[in-house]
CSV table of C-alpha atoms in Angstrom, one decimal:
chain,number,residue,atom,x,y,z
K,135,UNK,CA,111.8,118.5,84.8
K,136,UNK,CA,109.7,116.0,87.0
K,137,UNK,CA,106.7,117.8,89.3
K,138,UNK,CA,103.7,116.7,90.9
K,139,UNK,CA,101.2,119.4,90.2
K,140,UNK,CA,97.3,119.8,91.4
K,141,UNK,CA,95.0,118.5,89.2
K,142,UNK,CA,93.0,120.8,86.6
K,143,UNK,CA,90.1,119.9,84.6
K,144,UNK,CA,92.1,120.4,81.7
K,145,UNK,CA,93.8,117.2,82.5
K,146,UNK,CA,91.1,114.8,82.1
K,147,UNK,CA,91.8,113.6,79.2
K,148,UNK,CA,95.2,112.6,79.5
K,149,UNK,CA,94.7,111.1,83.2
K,150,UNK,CA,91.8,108.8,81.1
K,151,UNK,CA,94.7,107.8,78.7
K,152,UNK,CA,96.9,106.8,81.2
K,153,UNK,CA,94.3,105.3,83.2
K,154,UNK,CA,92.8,103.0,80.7
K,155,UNK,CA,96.4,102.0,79.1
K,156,UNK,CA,97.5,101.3,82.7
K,157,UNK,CA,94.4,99.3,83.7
K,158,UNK,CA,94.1,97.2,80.2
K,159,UNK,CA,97.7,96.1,80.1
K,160,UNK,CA,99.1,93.2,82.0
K,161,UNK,CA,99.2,92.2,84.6
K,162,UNK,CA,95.5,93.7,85.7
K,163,UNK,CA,94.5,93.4,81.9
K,164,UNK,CA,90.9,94.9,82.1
K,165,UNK,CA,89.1,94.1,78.9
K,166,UNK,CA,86.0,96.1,80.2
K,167,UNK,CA,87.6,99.4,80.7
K,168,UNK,CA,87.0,101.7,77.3
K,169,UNK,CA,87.5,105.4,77.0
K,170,UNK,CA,83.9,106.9,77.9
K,171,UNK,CA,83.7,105.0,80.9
K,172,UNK,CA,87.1,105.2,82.3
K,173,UNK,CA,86.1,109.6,81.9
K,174,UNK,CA,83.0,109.0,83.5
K,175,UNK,CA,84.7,107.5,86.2
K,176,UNK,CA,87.6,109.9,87.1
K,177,UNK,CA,85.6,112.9,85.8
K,178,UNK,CA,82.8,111.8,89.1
K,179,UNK,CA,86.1,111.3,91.4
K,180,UNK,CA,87.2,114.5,90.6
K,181,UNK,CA,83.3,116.4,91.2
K,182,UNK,CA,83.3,114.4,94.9
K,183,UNK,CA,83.9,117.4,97.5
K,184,UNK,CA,86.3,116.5,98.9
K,185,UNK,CA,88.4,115.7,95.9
K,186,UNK,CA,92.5,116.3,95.7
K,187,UNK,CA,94.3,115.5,92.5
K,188,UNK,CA,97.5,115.4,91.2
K,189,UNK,CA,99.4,114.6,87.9
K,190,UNK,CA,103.2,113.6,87.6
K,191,UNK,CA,105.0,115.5,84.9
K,192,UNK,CA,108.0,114.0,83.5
K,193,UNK,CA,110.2,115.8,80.9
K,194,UNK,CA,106.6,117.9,80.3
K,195,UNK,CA,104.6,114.5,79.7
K,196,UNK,CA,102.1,113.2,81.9
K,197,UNK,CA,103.5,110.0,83.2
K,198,UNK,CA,100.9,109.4,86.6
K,199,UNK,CA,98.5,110.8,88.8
K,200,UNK,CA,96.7,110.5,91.9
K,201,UNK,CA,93.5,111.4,92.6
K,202,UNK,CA,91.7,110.5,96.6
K,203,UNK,CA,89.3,112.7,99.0
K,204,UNK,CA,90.2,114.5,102.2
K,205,UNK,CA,88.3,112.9,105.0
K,206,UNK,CA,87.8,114.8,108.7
K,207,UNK,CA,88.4,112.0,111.4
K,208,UNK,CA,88.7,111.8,115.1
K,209,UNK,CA,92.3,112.0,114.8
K,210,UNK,CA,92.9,114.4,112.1
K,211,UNK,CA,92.6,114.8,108.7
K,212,UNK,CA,92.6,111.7,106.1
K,213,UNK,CA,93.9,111.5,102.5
K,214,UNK,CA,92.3,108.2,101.2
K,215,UNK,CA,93.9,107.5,97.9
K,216,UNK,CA,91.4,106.6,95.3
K,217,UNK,CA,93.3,105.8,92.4
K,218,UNK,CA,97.0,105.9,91.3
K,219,UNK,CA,97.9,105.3,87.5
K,220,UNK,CA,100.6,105.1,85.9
K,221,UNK,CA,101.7,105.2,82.0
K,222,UNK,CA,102.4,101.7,81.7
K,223,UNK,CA,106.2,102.3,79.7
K,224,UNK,CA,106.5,104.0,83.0
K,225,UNK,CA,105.4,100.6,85.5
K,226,UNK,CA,108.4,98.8,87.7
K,227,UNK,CA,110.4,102.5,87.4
K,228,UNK,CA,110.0,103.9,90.4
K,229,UNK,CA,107.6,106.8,89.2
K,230,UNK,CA,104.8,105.2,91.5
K,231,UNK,CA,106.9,105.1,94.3
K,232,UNK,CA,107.9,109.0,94.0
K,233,UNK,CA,104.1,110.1,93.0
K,234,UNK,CA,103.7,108.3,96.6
K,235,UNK,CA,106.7,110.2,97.9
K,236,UNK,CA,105.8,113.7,96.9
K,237,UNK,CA,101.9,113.2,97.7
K,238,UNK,CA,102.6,112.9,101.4
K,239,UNK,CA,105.0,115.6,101.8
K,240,UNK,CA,102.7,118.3,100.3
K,241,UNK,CA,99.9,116.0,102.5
K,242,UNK,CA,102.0,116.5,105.0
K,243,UNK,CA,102.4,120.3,104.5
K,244,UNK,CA,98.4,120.5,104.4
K,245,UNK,CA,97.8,119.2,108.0
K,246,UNK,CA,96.8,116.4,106.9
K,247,UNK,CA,97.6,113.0,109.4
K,248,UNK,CA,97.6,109.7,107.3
K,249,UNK,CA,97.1,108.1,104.1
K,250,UNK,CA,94.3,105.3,103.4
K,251,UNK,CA,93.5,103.4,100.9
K,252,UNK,CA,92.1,99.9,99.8
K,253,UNK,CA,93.5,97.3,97.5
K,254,UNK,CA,93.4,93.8,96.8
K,255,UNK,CA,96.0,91.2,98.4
K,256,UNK,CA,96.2,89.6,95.0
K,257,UNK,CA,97.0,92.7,93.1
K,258,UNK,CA,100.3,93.7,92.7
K,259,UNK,CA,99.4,97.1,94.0
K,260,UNK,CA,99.5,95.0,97.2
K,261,UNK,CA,103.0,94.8,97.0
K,262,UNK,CA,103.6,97.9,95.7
K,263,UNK,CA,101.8,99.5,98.6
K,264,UNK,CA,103.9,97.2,101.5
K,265,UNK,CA,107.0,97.9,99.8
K,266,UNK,CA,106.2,102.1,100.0
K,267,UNK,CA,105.8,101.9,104.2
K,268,UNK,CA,102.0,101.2,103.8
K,269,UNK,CA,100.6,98.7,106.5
K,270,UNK,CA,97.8,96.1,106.4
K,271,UNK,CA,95.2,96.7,109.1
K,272,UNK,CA,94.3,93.3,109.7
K,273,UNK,CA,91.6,94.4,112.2
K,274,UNK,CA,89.2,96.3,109.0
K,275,UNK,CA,87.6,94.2,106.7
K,276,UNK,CA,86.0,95.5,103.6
K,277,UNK,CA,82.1,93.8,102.9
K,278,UNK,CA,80.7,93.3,99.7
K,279,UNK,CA,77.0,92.2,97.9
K,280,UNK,CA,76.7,92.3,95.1
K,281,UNK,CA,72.9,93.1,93.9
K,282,UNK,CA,71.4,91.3,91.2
C-alpha cells in the first residue's frame, strides 16, 4: 500500500538515507554530503516551529519525503517546501510527482493557500517543479553573499 504519512522523529534516520543517496547520486552528485551532516540538517528542519513533514510509504518502505514550514501571509496560509527526496531507484517514476500530489490535497484540507518553494534553473528539480503546475515568479529574486 502507498501513503503519505506525517513525519515522526522515529523517521530520521531513514529520511537521512534517502536524503544523502538521493543528493550524492547523479545528476546532483554531492560529494560533500555524509551521514552526520545530512541528520544535522533535516533533524534542525524538523525542530523549526513551523515544521510539517511527511514520508511516502511504498509497499511499507520509505521511498520519499517532504519536509517545509507553514508560513502566516497576507493572503493566507503558506506551505514553503524545504526539501523533497527521493530514493534514487525511485527518481524519473513518478513518486515525486505524487508526494507533490498528495501534499497539497491534505494542504489543501489544512486551510492552507499555496505552495513555495526555491530551486535552481539549472537543476533538474527546475523541470520537475514546471512540469507539476509550479510557476516561476519572475518578479522575486533570491540574494546571496557569501561571507568569508
Amino acid at each position: 500500500m502507498n501513503e503519505l504519512i506525517m513525519y515522526r522523529e522515529s523517521d530520521l534516520e531513514e529520511c537521512t538515507r534517502i536524503y544523502v543517496e538521493a543528493f550524492n547520486a547523479p545528476p546532483l552528485s554531492y560529494d560533500f554530503l555524509t551521514m552526520p551532516k545530512a541528520e544535522r540538517y533535516i533533524r534542525d528542519l524538523t525542530r523549526k516551529p513551523e515544521f510539517l513533514g511527511y514520508t511516502y510509504w511504498v509497499d511499507g518502505e520509505m521511498a520519499a519525503f517532504c519536509f517545509g514550514t507553514l508560513d502566516n501571509y497576507f493572503q493566507g496560509v503558506m506551505f514553503e517546501v524545504e526539501e523533497l527526496a527521493v530514493t534514487p531507484t525511485l527518481h524519473r517514476s513518478g513518486v515525486g510527482s505524487t508526494v507533490m500530489k498528495l501534499l497539497e490535497t491534505k494542504l489543501a484540507g489544512y486551510g492552507v493557500s499555496a505552495v513555495s518553494l526555491h530551486t535552481s534553473r539549472d537543476l533538474p528539480a527546475f523541470g520537475f517543479y514546471l512540469k507539476n503546475g509550479y510557476e516561476e515568479l519572475t518578479e522575486n529574486v533570491t540574494l546571496l553573499k557569501w561571507l568569508e
